[in-house]
Amino acid sequence: MEAIARKPSYSLTTSVPLENPSRIIPYSSSQTPTQQPQHQFPTYLENPDVSPMARILCEILTKTPPQGLENALSSTLIKPTPEIVEEVLNLSFRSPSAAVVFFRWAGMIQKHSASCWNLMVDLLGKNGLFESMWDVIRSMKQEGVLSMAAFVSAFRGYCSLGKFNEAVMAFDLMERYGIQADVVAVNSLLSAICRKDNETTKALEFFERIKTRIPPDADSYGILLEGWEKEGNMAKAKKTFGEMVIQVGWSPQNVAAYNAFLTTLVRGSQVDEAIKFLEIMKGKNCSPGLKFFSDALDTLIELNDKAHVVVLWDMMASSRLLPNLRMFNSIIALLCDNNDIDGAFGFLDKMVFYGVFPDSLTYNTIFQCLIKNKKVHEAGGFFFEMVKNEWSPTHSNCAAAIKMFFDGYDPQMAGEIWTYMFRNHVLPLEESSNAFLIGLCDMGRLTELRRLAEKMLDRNIGIKESTMAKLKHAFNKDGRSTTRDAYDSLIRKWKSS
């Protein structure tokens, strides 16, 4: 790494050698790029908001042979302002060689901004062009624009390609380039390592080596804890959390660390232990954020762990965190799955106190539970509350409700639902319509049945063959010739529809 750092070359911004010269080396001549998957890098073709001048320059970079690039760029007469250069570079990660030529060309016309230099470090690092990346860093130092941001990009470039040892060596070289290696730099490298799956141990190795020289802060521990969370490593998470409490203490600001630690426990089925830590945090005037409670509730709901869900919800409420609609809908669904209708109504009533209002999913989840549990009276009242609040029941809930109301000897309510569906175009109507016909059929209300069936056929609402068979049986059972004639008329109309 030191050899790379000292390697002489030429400046990116001028063809005149510098006192300590540095030169960009296009990867096509002496380097083999180790690139990220190309689809990770956006291009101007995928961005509808590209400015017209940037689009022209991007087209030249992607369509012009290397030897003709500079002439083609110059012929546009576009002044490469820092804003345009930054826009073009952001869209040129798939074309690093052309981006280098563009950067040189733009630098001969106008001085680059620090953000443009940093973008070049990022672009080259993510394409695995590390020799060229260091050339840029050396040029930045001589231009007086080198900052921590360039090294953060270098860390990310190395780590994205699994070159963790090289990233650590880049950290060790910072001070030689005049950049202080402080806790922000430490955290940047830890974060870059932990972005890769199952590499938190590598981050911990660096952390253990550096922590005696540069004291870590809460963010340092938070990054490691998020890594252990991603890996599901409870033992390491507990050890890291314990050290954090000793070294930096308790603080309401350490929400990210608390989120990660507690989530690791919950996902590792140590919910009771997570609740104990929540109680300790409460005593220290600390709390995780809404993200923890949301993630934990999702995990527990998936496990159908109703008891712990309610406990966590109460702890969240006592922390004065405001649950959102999705969280309310999730817990109401869990309670309904467990046939806890009273509990579901209780959470429905609580919503308004948190500034949250039920939606179609909320109402339909509870309505479905009432139907499933054959709560005839409650379902009728709830249906009217739904439509009063302008939330329509789903067509499947309507069909099930119509059947339930007929089974519960409330044909009037069944008719209310079908009429509502018909008037408000709750589609499709077929399932509910057939359920309504069968209900009338079972009750022997043949006159009403015939009138409704004809109305359905006139409006092209499909009547199933199995439904017609039941109608035939009911009409024949009546025995009167007028009734049989009525069915004959109906069956002819059905066949011709």
Short mmCIF file of C-alpha atoms in Angstrom, two decimals:
data_model
loop_
_atom_site.label_atom_id
_atom_site.label_comp_id
_atom_site.label_asym_id
_atom_site.label_seq_id
_atom_site.Cartn_x
_atom_site.Cartn_y
_atom_site.Cartn_z
CA MET A 1 0.00 0.00 0.00
CA GLU A 2 2.83 2.42 0.86
CA ALA A 3 4.39 1.62 -2.49
CA ILE A 4 1.16 2.57 -4.17
CA ALA A 5 0.95 5.77 -2.14
CA ARG A 6 4.47 6.85 -3.17
CA LYS A 7 4.22 5.83 -6.79
CA PRO A 8 5.13 8.78 -9.09
CA SER A 9 2.85 9.78 -11.96
CA TYR A 10 1.17 12.84 -13.54
CA SER A 11 -1.61 15.22 -12.49
CA LEU A 12 -5.22 14.77 -13.49
CA THR A 13 -5.66 18.47 -14.07
CA THR A 14 -2.65 19.36 -16.16
CA SER A 15 -0.16 17.79 -18.52
CA VAL A 16 2.72 19.59 -16.71
CA PRO A 17 4.48 17.28 -14.22
CA LEU A 18 3.95 18.16 -10.57
CA GLU A 19 6.72 18.48 -8.02
CA ASN A 20 5.65 15.06 -6.77
CA PRO A 21 3.98 14.00 -10.01
CA SER A 22 0.94 11.74 -10.16
CA ARG A 23 -0.74 10.22 -13.17
CA ILE A 24 -4.12 8.60 -13.76
CA ILE A 25 -3.62 5.19 -15.36
CA PRO A 26 -6.62 4.16 -17.50
CA TYR A 27 -7.59 0.63 -16.59
CA SER A 28 -7.46 -0.46 -20.20
CA SER A 29 -3.71 -0.03 -20.29
CA SER A 30 -2.39 -1.47 -17.05
CA GLN A 31 -5.19 -2.46 -14.69
CA THR A 32 -7.81 -5.16 -14.65
CA PRO A 33 -10.97 -3.74 -13.10
CA THR A 34 -12.78 -5.70 -10.44
CA GLN A 35 -16.20 -4.20 -10.90
CA GLN A 36 -19.44 -4.29 -9.04
CA PRO A 37 -22.34 -5.84 -10.97
CA GLN A 38 -23.08 -3.33 -13.71
CA HIS A 39 -26.78 -3.07 -12.87
CA GLN A 40 -25.82 -1.43 -9.56
CA PHE A 41 -24.57 1.63 -11.41
CA PRO A 42 -27.22 3.96 -12.93
CA THR A 43 -26.75 5.49 -16.37
CA TYR A 44 -28.27 8.47 -18.13
CA LEU A 45 -30.55 6.10 -20.04
CA GLU A 46 -32.32 5.12 -16.82
CA ASN A 47 -32.67 8.65 -15.46
CA PRO A 48 -35.45 10.79 -16.95
CA ASP A 49 -34.26 13.89 -15.07
CA VAL A 50 -30.84 14.22 -16.70
CA SER A 51 -30.14 17.78 -17.81
CA PRO A 52 -29.83 18.28 -21.60
CA MET A 53 -26.12 19.18 -21.48
CA ALA A 54 -25.27 16.24 -19.23
CA ARG A 55 -27.18 13.91 -21.54
CA ILE A 56 -25.14 15.09 -24.54
CA LEU A 57 -21.89 14.52 -22.68
CA CYS A 58 -23.00 11.09 -21.40
CA GLU A 59 -23.90 10.00 -24.94
CA ILE A 60 -20.44 11.01 -26.14
CA LEU A 61 -18.77 9.08 -23.32
CA THR A 62 -20.68 5.89 -24.08
CA LYS A 63 -20.67 6.02 -27.89
CA THR A 64 -17.34 7.59 -28.91
CA PRO A 65 -14.13 5.55 -29.33
CA PRO A 66 -11.47 6.40 -26.69
CA GLN A 67 -9.10 8.09 -29.14
CA GLY A 68 -11.78 10.56 -30.24
CA LEU A 69 -13.28 11.41 -26.87
CA GLU A 70 -11.51 14.70 -26.11
CA ASN A 71 -12.21 16.15 -29.57
CA ALA A 72 -15.85 15.07 -29.36
CA LEU A 73 -16.23 16.67 -25.93
CA SER A 74 -14.61 19.91 -27.06
CA SER A 75 -16.81 20.12 -30.15
CA THR A 76 -19.93 20.43 -27.97
CA LEU A 77 -18.78 23.87 -26.71
CA ILE A 78 -20.37 22.93 -23.37
CA LYS A 79 -18.69 24.57 -20.39
CA PRO A 80 -18.15 21.80 -17.80
CA THR A 81 -19.26 23.56 -14.67
CA PRO A 82 -18.84 21.65 -11.39
CA GLU A 83 -22.57 20.90 -11.39
CA ILE A 84 -22.45 19.36 -14.87
CA VAL A 85 -19.25 17.44 -14.13
CA GLU A 86 -20.79 16.02 -10.97
CA GLU A 87 -23.96 15.00 -12.82
CA VAL A 88 -22.02 13.29 -15.61
CA LEU A 89 -19.69 11.45 -13.24
CA ASN A 90 -22.64 10.18 -11.20
CA LEU A 91 -23.98 8.57 -14.39
CA SER A 92 -20.63 7.22 -15.66
CA PHE A 93 -19.77 4.51 -13.14
CA ARG A 94 -20.21 1.89 -15.87
CA SER A 95 -17.66 3.68 -18.07
CA PRO A 96 -14.67 4.38 -15.82
CA SER A 97 -12.12 4.80 -18.64
CA ALA A 98 -14.29 7.35 -20.44
CA ALA A 99 -15.02 9.07 -17.12
CA VAL A 100 -11.26 9.55 -16.57
CA VAL A 101 -10.89 11.21 -19.98
CA PHE A 102 -13.90 13.41 -19.31
CA PHE A 103 -12.54 14.40 -15.90
CA ARG A 104 -9.17 15.40 -17.39
CA TRP A 105 -10.83 17.35 -20.20
CA ALA A 106 -13.15 19.20 -17.81
CA GLY A 107 -10.26 19.96 -15.44
CA MET A 108 -8.31 21.72 -18.20
CA ILE A 109 -11.24 24.10 -18.73
CA GLN A 110 -12.39 24.77 -15.19
CA LYS A 111 -11.10 23.91 -11.73
CA HIS A 112 -12.84 20.90 -10.22
CA SER A 113 -14.85 21.17 -7.03
CA ALA A 114 -13.97 18.98 -4.05
CA SER A 115 -17.17 16.94 -4.59
CA CYS A 116 -16.14 16.17 -8.18
CA TRP A 117 -12.75 14.93 -6.98
CA ASN A 118 -14.45 12.78 -4.36
CA LEU A 119 -16.75 11.35 -7.01
CA MET A 120 -13.73 10.25 -9.03
CA VAL A 121 -12.32 8.43 -6.01
CA ASP A 122 -15.69 6.74 -5.53
CA LEU A 123 -16.03 5.83 -9.21
CA LEU A 124 -12.55 4.34 -9.50
CA GLY A 125 -12.74 2.52 -6.18
CA LYS A 126 -16.06 0.89 -6.95
CA ASN A 127 -14.66 -0.29 -10.28
CA GLY A 128 -11.63 -1.81 -8.56
CA LEU A 129 -9.20 0.66 -10.20
CA PHE A 130 -7.24 1.25 -7.04
CA GLU A 131 -3.97 2.46 -8.57
CA SER A 132 -5.86 5.18 -10.38
CA MET A 133 -7.86 5.90 -7.24
CA TRP A 134 -4.65 6.59 -5.32
CA ASP A 135 -3.43 8.80 -8.16
CA VAL A 136 -6.55 10.89 -7.68
CA ILE A 137 -6.03 11.05 -3.91
CA ARG A 138 -2.45 12.27 -4.40
CA SER A 139 -3.61 14.88 -6.89
CA MET A 140 -6.31 16.00 -4.45
CA LYS A 141 -3.68 16.51 -1.75
CA GLN A 142 -1.61 18.70 -4.05
CA GLU A 143 -4.70 20.62 -5.15
CA GLY A 144 -5.59 21.25 -1.51
CA VAL A 145 -9.01 19.56 -1.72
CA LEU A 146 -8.28 16.25 0.01
CA SER A 147 -10.62 15.51 2.89
CA MET A 148 -12.02 12.66 4.91
CA ALA A 149 -14.71 12.10 2.26
CA ALA A 150 -12.14 10.77 -0.22
CA PHE A 151 -10.93 8.15 2.23
CA VAL A 152 -14.49 7.17 3.09
CA SER A 153 -15.03 6.50 -0.63
CA ALA A 154 -11.79 4.51 -0.71
CA PHE A 155 -12.95 2.40 2.25
CA ARG A 156 -16.23 1.67 0.49
CA GLY A 157 -14.51 0.79 -2.76
CA TYR A 158 -12.19 -1.72 -1.12
CA CYS A 159 -14.85 -3.22 1.13
CA SER A 160 -17.45 -3.52 -1.62
CA LEU A 161 -15.01 -5.89 -3.35
CA GLY A 162 -14.07 -7.77 -0.18
CA LYS A 163 -10.63 -6.16 0.13
CA PHE A 164 -10.85 -5.51 3.86
CA ASN A 165 -7.11 -5.61 4.61
CA GLU A 166 -6.49 -3.00 1.92
CA ALA A 167 -9.26 -0.82 3.39
CA VAL A 168 -7.57 -0.99 6.80
CA MET A 169 -4.22 -0.08 5.22
CA ALA A 170 -5.90 2.91 3.57
CA PHE A 171 -7.07 3.96 7.03
CA ASP A 172 -3.52 3.63 8.34
CA LEU A 173 -2.24 5.89 5.56
CA MET A 174 -4.66 8.75 6.21
CA GLU A 175 -2.43 10.77 8.50
CA ARG A 176 0.43 10.63 5.97
CA TYR A 177 -1.90 12.50 3.66
CA GLY A 178 -2.71 15.08 6.30
CA ILE A 179 -6.13 13.69 7.28
CA GLN A 180 -6.67 12.97 10.96
CA ALA A 181 -7.72 9.42 11.74
CA ASP A 182 -10.47 10.13 14.25
CA VAL A 183 -13.57 8.29 15.43
CA VAL A 184 -15.51 9.47 12.38
CA ALA A 185 -12.96 7.73 10.15
CA VAL A 186 -13.13 4.64 12.35
CA ASN A 187 -16.92 4.53 12.08
CA SER A 188 -16.78 5.04 8.31
CA LEU A 189 -14.53 2.01 7.91
CA LEU A 190 -16.60 -0.08 10.31
CA SER A 191 -19.73 0.81 8.35
CA ALA A 192 -18.08 -0.04 5.02
CA ILE A 193 -17.04 -3.48 6.30
CA CYS A 194 -20.40 -4.25 7.90
CA ARG A 195 -22.25 -3.50 4.68
CA LYS A 196 -20.96 -6.80 3.36
CA ASP A 197 -22.87 -9.83 4.57
CA ASN A 198 -21.32 -11.91 7.34
CA GLU A 199 -18.20 -9.76 7.71
CA THR A 200 -18.86 -8.14 11.09
CA THR A 201 -16.04 -10.22 12.58
CA LYS A 202 -13.64 -8.39 10.25
CA ALA A 203 -15.02 -5.10 11.52
CA LEU A 204 -14.57 -6.28 15.11
CA GLU A 205 -10.92 -7.18 14.44
CA PHE A 206 -10.24 -3.64 13.24
CA PHE A 207 -12.26 -2.20 16.14
CA GLU A 208 -10.28 -4.17 18.73
CA ARG A 209 -7.00 -3.00 17.22
CA ILE A 210 -7.90 0.67 17.01
CA LYS A 211 -10.04 1.30 20.11
CA THR A 212 -7.11 1.85 22.48
CA ARG A 213 -5.71 4.57 20.20
CA ILE A 214 -9.00 6.15 19.10
CA PRO A 215 -11.75 5.80 21.73
CA PRO A 216 -14.99 4.58 20.13
CA ASP A 217 -18.30 6.37 20.53
CA ALA A 218 -21.87 5.11 20.63
CA ASP A 219 -22.02 5.06 16.83
CA SER A 220 -19.04 2.69 16.73
CA TYR A 221 -20.87 0.19 18.89
CA GLY A 222 -24.13 0.82 17.03
CA ILE A 223 -22.51 -0.12 13.71
CA LEU A 224 -21.19 -3.38 15.17
CA LEU A 225 -24.55 -4.14 16.77
CA GLU A 226 -26.30 -3.62 13.44
CA GLY A 227 -23.82 -6.07 11.93
CA TRP A 228 -24.55 -8.67 14.58
CA GLU A 229 -28.26 -8.05 14.06
CA LYS A 230 -27.92 -8.74 10.35
CA GLU A 231 -26.01 -11.95 11.11
CA GLY A 232 -28.27 -12.96 13.99
CA ASN A 233 -25.28 -13.38 16.33
CA MET A 234 -26.78 -12.97 19.80
CA ALA A 235 -23.65 -13.89 21.75
CA LYS A 236 -21.52 -11.25 20.03
CA ALA A 237 -24.37 -8.73 20.25
CA LYS A 238 -24.63 -9.18 24.03
CA LYS A 239 -20.87 -8.80 24.47
CA THR A 240 -20.72 -5.68 22.30
CA PHE A 241 -23.72 -4.14 24.03
CA GLY A 242 -22.26 -4.81 27.46
CA GLU A 243 -19.00 -3.14 26.47
CA MET A 244 -20.90 -0.18 25.03
CA VAL A 245 -22.74 0.42 28.29
CA ILE A 246 -19.45 0.34 30.22
CA GLN A 247 -17.49 2.53 27.81
CA VAL A 248 -20.03 5.16 26.72
CA GLY A 249 -22.85 4.68 29.23
CA TRP A 250 -26.58 5.08 28.71
CA SER A 251 -27.95 7.87 26.57
CA PRO A 252 -31.34 8.57 24.96
CA GLN A 253 -29.37 9.39 21.80
CA ASN A 254 -28.18 5.79 21.27
CA VAL A 255 -31.43 4.70 19.62
CA ALA A 256 -29.82 2.89 16.65
CA ALA A 257 -27.70 0.73 18.95
CA TYR A 258 -30.70 -0.12 21.15
CA ASN A 259 -32.79 -0.95 18.08
CA ALA A 260 -30.18 -3.35 16.72
CA PHE A 261 -29.45 -5.09 20.02
CA LEU A 262 -33.07 -5.66 21.00
CA THR A 263 -34.05 -6.76 17.49
CA THR A 264 -31.28 -9.37 17.59
CA LEU A 265 -32.73 -10.75 20.83
CA VAL A 266 -36.30 -10.85 19.54
CA ARG A 267 -35.33 -12.54 16.28
CA GLY A 268 -33.31 -15.03 18.32
CA SER A 269 -36.43 -15.97 20.29
CA GLN A 270 -35.15 -14.28 23.45
CA VAL A 271 -38.15 -12.00 23.79
CA ASP A 272 -38.30 -12.18 27.58
CA GLU A 273 -34.68 -11.05 27.79
CA ALA A 274 -35.43 -8.21 25.36
CA ILE A 275 -38.29 -7.13 27.62
CA LYS A 276 -35.95 -7.16 30.64
CA PHE A 277 -33.53 -4.89 28.80
CA LEU A 278 -36.42 -2.62 27.84
CA GLU A 279 -37.28 -2.26 31.52
CA ILE A 280 -33.65 -1.41 32.33
CA MET A 281 -33.57 1.16 29.52
CA LYS A 282 -36.76 2.72 30.79
CA GLY A 283 -35.13 3.14 34.19
CA LYS A 284 -32.22 4.91 32.48
CA ASN A 285 -34.60 7.21 30.59
CA CYS A 286 -33.63 5.47 27.36
CA SER A 287 -35.71 3.74 24.72
CA PRO A 288 -35.35 2.14 21.33
CA GLY A 289 -37.11 3.81 18.44
CA LEU A 290 -40.30 2.98 16.61
CA LYS A 291 -38.28 0.89 14.14
CA PHE A 292 -37.48 -1.69 16.82
CA PHE A 293 -41.08 -2.01 17.93
CA SER A 294 -42.29 -2.24 14.34
CA ASP A 295 -39.73 -4.93 13.42
CA ALA A 296 -40.28 -6.82 16.67
CA LEU A 297 -44.04 -6.81 16.24
CA ASP A 298 -43.64 -8.12 12.68
CA THR A 299 -41.44 -10.96 13.95
CA LEU A 300 -43.78 -11.89 16.79
CA ILE A 301 -46.89 -11.63 14.65
CA GLU A 302 -45.31 -14.02 12.16
CA LEU A 303 -44.77 -16.41 15.09
CA ASN A 304 -48.37 -15.84 16.27
CA ASP A 305 -46.98 -14.80 19.67
CA LYS A 306 -49.98 -12.81 20.83
CA ALA A 307 -48.92 -12.54 24.48
CA HIS A 308 -45.56 -10.91 23.78
CA VAL A 309 -47.05 -8.67 21.09
CA VAL A 310 -49.44 -7.12 23.60
CA VAL A 311 -46.63 -6.67 26.18
CA LEU A 312 -44.37 -4.96 23.64
CA TRP A 313 -47.21 -2.77 22.45
CA ASP A 314 -47.87 -1.57 25.99
CA MET A 315 -44.16 -0.84 26.47
CA MET A 316 -44.14 1.13 23.23
CA ALA A 317 -47.13 3.15 24.36
CA SER A 318 -45.45 3.90 27.68
CA SER A 319 -42.41 5.19 25.74
CA ARG A 320 -44.67 7.77 24.09
CA LEU A 321 -43.91 6.45 20.63
CA LEU A 322 -46.71 6.80 18.11
CA PRO A 323 -47.61 3.61 16.26
CA ASN A 324 -48.60 3.97 12.63
CA LEU A 325 -51.52 2.54 10.66
CA ARG A 326 -49.53 -0.47 9.42
CA MET A 327 -48.68 -1.45 12.98
CA PHE A 328 -52.31 -1.14 14.07
CA ASN A 329 -53.47 -3.22 11.13
CA SER A 330 -50.86 -5.89 11.91
CA ILE A 331 -51.87 -6.32 15.54
CA ILE A 332 -55.58 -6.23 14.70
CA ALA A 333 -54.97 -8.97 12.13
CA LEU A 334 -53.14 -11.05 14.74
CA LEU A 335 -55.97 -10.67 17.24
CA CYS A 336 -58.55 -11.54 14.60
CA ASP A 337 -56.55 -14.61 13.57
CA ASN A 338 -56.81 -15.67 17.20
CA ASN A 339 -60.54 -14.85 17.26
CA ASP A 340 -59.98 -12.16 19.88
CA ILE A 341 -62.73 -9.86 18.65
CA ASP A 342 -62.89 -7.78 21.83
CA GLY A 343 -59.14 -7.18 21.61
CA ALA A 344 -59.43 -6.14 17.98
CA PHE A 345 -62.22 -3.68 18.81
CA GLY A 346 -60.10 -2.35 21.64
CA PHE A 347 -57.26 -1.48 19.27
CA LEU A 348 -59.70 -0.05 16.76
CA ASP A 349 -60.94 2.32 19.47
CA LYS A 350 -57.36 3.28 20.43
CA MET A 351 -56.39 4.39 16.96
CA VAL A 352 -57.90 7.85 17.15
CA PHE A 353 -55.95 8.66 20.33
CA TYR A 354 -52.72 8.21 18.34
CA GLY A 355 -53.92 10.31 15.43
CA VAL A 356 -54.35 7.19 13.27
CA PHE A 357 -57.51 6.40 11.35
CA PRO A 358 -58.67 2.98 10.16
CA ASP A 359 -58.64 2.15 6.47
CA SER A 360 -60.25 -0.49 4.28
CA LEU A 361 -57.86 -3.18 5.55
CA THR A 362 -58.67 -2.39 9.18
CA TYR A 363 -62.41 -2.63 8.67
CA ASN A 364 -62.34 -5.66 6.41
CA THR A 365 -60.06 -7.58 8.78
CA ILE A 366 -62.49 -7.10 11.66
CA PHE A 367 -65.55 -7.68 9.47
CA GLN A 368 -64.07 -10.96 8.25
CA CYS A 369 -63.43 -12.04 11.84
CA LEU A 370 -67.02 -11.27 12.82
CA ILE A 371 -68.28 -13.31 9.87
CA LYS A 372 -65.95 -16.22 10.62
CA ASN A 373 -67.18 -16.30 14.22
CA LYS A 374 -70.83 -15.98 13.09
CA LYS A 375 -71.40 -12.81 15.10
CA VAL A 376 -74.61 -11.98 13.24
CA HIS A 377 -75.76 -8.97 15.23
CA GLU A 378 -72.28 -7.44 15.61
CA ALA A 379 -71.46 -7.95 11.93
CA GLY A 380 -74.63 -6.14 10.87
CA GLY A 381 -73.86 -3.12 13.01
CA PHE A 382 -70.22 -3.12 11.91
CA PHE A 383 -71.23 -3.22 8.25
CA PHE A 384 -73.24 -0.03 8.67
CA GLU A 385 -70.31 1.62 10.49
CA MET A 386 -67.99 0.67 7.62
CA VAL A 387 -70.11 2.12 4.88
CA LYS A 388 -70.92 5.20 6.97
CA ASN A 389 -67.17 5.87 7.11
CA GLU A 390 -66.99 5.27 3.34
CA TRP A 391 -65.03 2.01 3.46
CA SER A 392 -66.47 -0.74 1.31
CA PRO A 393 -66.33 -4.38 2.35
CA THR A 394 -64.52 -6.62 -0.11
CA HIS A 395 -66.60 -8.73 -2.47
CA SER A 396 -65.40 -11.92 -0.75
CA ASN A 397 -66.40 -10.59 2.66
CA CYS A 398 -69.79 -9.62 1.23
CA ALA A 399 -70.38 -13.11 -0.14
CA ALA A 400 -69.41 -14.72 3.16
CA ALA A 401 -71.56 -12.23 5.09
CA ILE A 402 -74.63 -12.90 2.94
CA LYS A 403 -74.31 -16.62 3.62
CA MET A 404 -73.80 -16.01 7.35
CA PHE A 405 -76.84 -13.73 7.59
CA PHE A 406 -79.05 -16.30 5.90
CA ASP A 407 -77.68 -19.00 8.23
CA GLY A 408 -78.38 -16.65 11.13
CA TYR A 409 -81.97 -16.05 9.96
CA ASP A 410 -81.42 -12.44 9.02
CA PRO A 411 -82.29 -12.31 5.30
CA GLN A 412 -82.99 -8.58 5.52
CA MET A 413 -79.36 -7.89 6.42
CA ALA A 414 -78.22 -10.18 3.60
CA GLY A 415 -80.36 -8.12 1.24
CA GLU A 416 -78.87 -4.88 2.60
CA ILE A 417 -75.38 -6.09 1.71
CA TRP A 418 -76.27 -7.30 -1.77
CA THR A 419 -78.13 -4.07 -2.52
CA TYR A 420 -75.14 -2.05 -1.29
CA MET A 421 -72.82 -4.04 -3.55
CA PHE A 422 -75.10 -3.60 -6.55
CA ARG A 423 -75.57 0.14 -6.08
CA ASN A 424 -71.92 0.87 -5.27
CA HIS A 425 -70.38 -1.42 -7.89
CA VAL A 426 -68.49 -3.64 -5.46
CA LEU A 427 -67.25 -6.07 -8.07
CA PRO A 428 -67.31 -8.87 -8.94
CA LEU A 429 -70.94 -9.52 -8.03
CA GLU A 430 -71.22 -13.17 -9.04
CA GLU A 431 -70.15 -14.85 -5.79
CA SER A 432 -72.39 -12.66 -3.61
CA SER A 433 -75.30 -12.89 -6.04
CA ASN A 434 -75.20 -16.68 -6.08
CA ALA A 435 -74.96 -16.77 -2.28
CA PHE A 436 -78.02 -14.51 -2.09
CA LEU A 437 -80.03 -16.71 -4.49
CA ILE A 438 -79.13 -19.86 -2.56
CA GLY A 439 -80.14 -18.19 0.71
CA LEU A 440 -83.56 -17.23 -0.69
CA CYS A 441 -83.88 -20.71 -2.15
CA ASP A 442 -83.21 -22.40 1.20
CA MET A 443 -85.85 -20.18 2.83
CA GLY A 444 -88.42 -21.03 0.14
CA ARG A 445 -88.92 -17.40 -0.91
CA LEU A 446 -89.50 -18.37 -4.52
CA THR A 447 -91.30 -15.25 -5.78
CA GLU A 448 -88.56 -12.99 -4.56
CA LEU A 449 -86.00 -15.50 -5.81
CA ARG A 450 -87.41 -15.52 -9.36
CA ARG A 451 -87.61 -11.71 -9.51
CA LEU A 452 -84.02 -11.33 -8.31
CA ALA A 453 -82.65 -14.03 -10.63
CA GLU A 454 -84.26 -12.35 -13.65
CA LYS A 455 -82.80 -9.02 -12.57
CA MET A 456 -79.36 -10.58 -12.36
CA LEU A 457 -79.64 -12.18 -15.79
CA ASP A 458 -80.83 -8.89 -17.31
CA ARG A 459 -77.64 -7.27 -15.97
CA ASN A 460 -75.36 -10.10 -17.15
CA ILE A 461 -74.54 -11.25 -13.62
CA GLY A 462 -73.50 -14.88 -13.93
CA ILE A 463 -75.57 -17.54 -12.17
CA LYS A 464 -73.73 -20.81 -11.63
CA GLU A 465 -75.01 -24.11 -12.94
CA SER A 466 -74.94 -25.51 -9.38
CA THR A 467 -77.12 -22.60 -8.24
CA MET A 468 -79.62 -23.26 -11.03
CA ALA A 469 -79.76 -26.91 -9.97
CA LYS A 470 -80.74 -25.86 -6.44
CA LEU A 471 -83.35 -23.48 -7.84
CA LYS A 472 -84.82 -26.28 -9.94
CA HIS A 473 -85.11 -28.52 -6.89
CA ALA A 474 -86.83 -25.77 -4.89
CA PHE A 475 -89.30 -24.89 -7.65
CA ASN A 476 -90.16 -28.56 -8.29
CA LYS A 477 -90.57 -29.19 -4.59
CA ASP A 478 -93.24 -26.48 -4.45
CA GLY A 479 -95.33 -28.62 -6.78
CA ARG A 480 -97.55 -25.94 -8.27
CA SER A 481 -97.72 -25.72 -12.05
CA THR A 482 -97.31 -21.95 -11.96
CA THR A 483 -94.13 -22.39 -10.00
CA ARG A 484 -92.80 -24.96 -12.46
CA ASP A 485 -93.70 -22.59 -15.34
CA ALA A 486 -91.82 -19.82 -13.60
CA TYR A 487 -88.71 -21.98 -13.36
CA ASP A 488 -89.04 -23.04 -17.03
CA SER A 489 -89.11 -19.38 -18.03
CA LEU A 490 -86.10 -18.69 -15.86
CA ILE A 491 -84.04 -21.61 -17.19
CA ARG A 492 -84.71 -20.54 -20.79
CA LYS A 493 -83.52 -17.05 -20.01
CA TRP A 494 -80.43 -18.45 -18.25
CA LYS A 495 -79.53 -20.65 -21.22
CA SER A 496 -79.89 -17.80 -23.67
CA SER A 497 -77.81 -15.37 -21.59
#
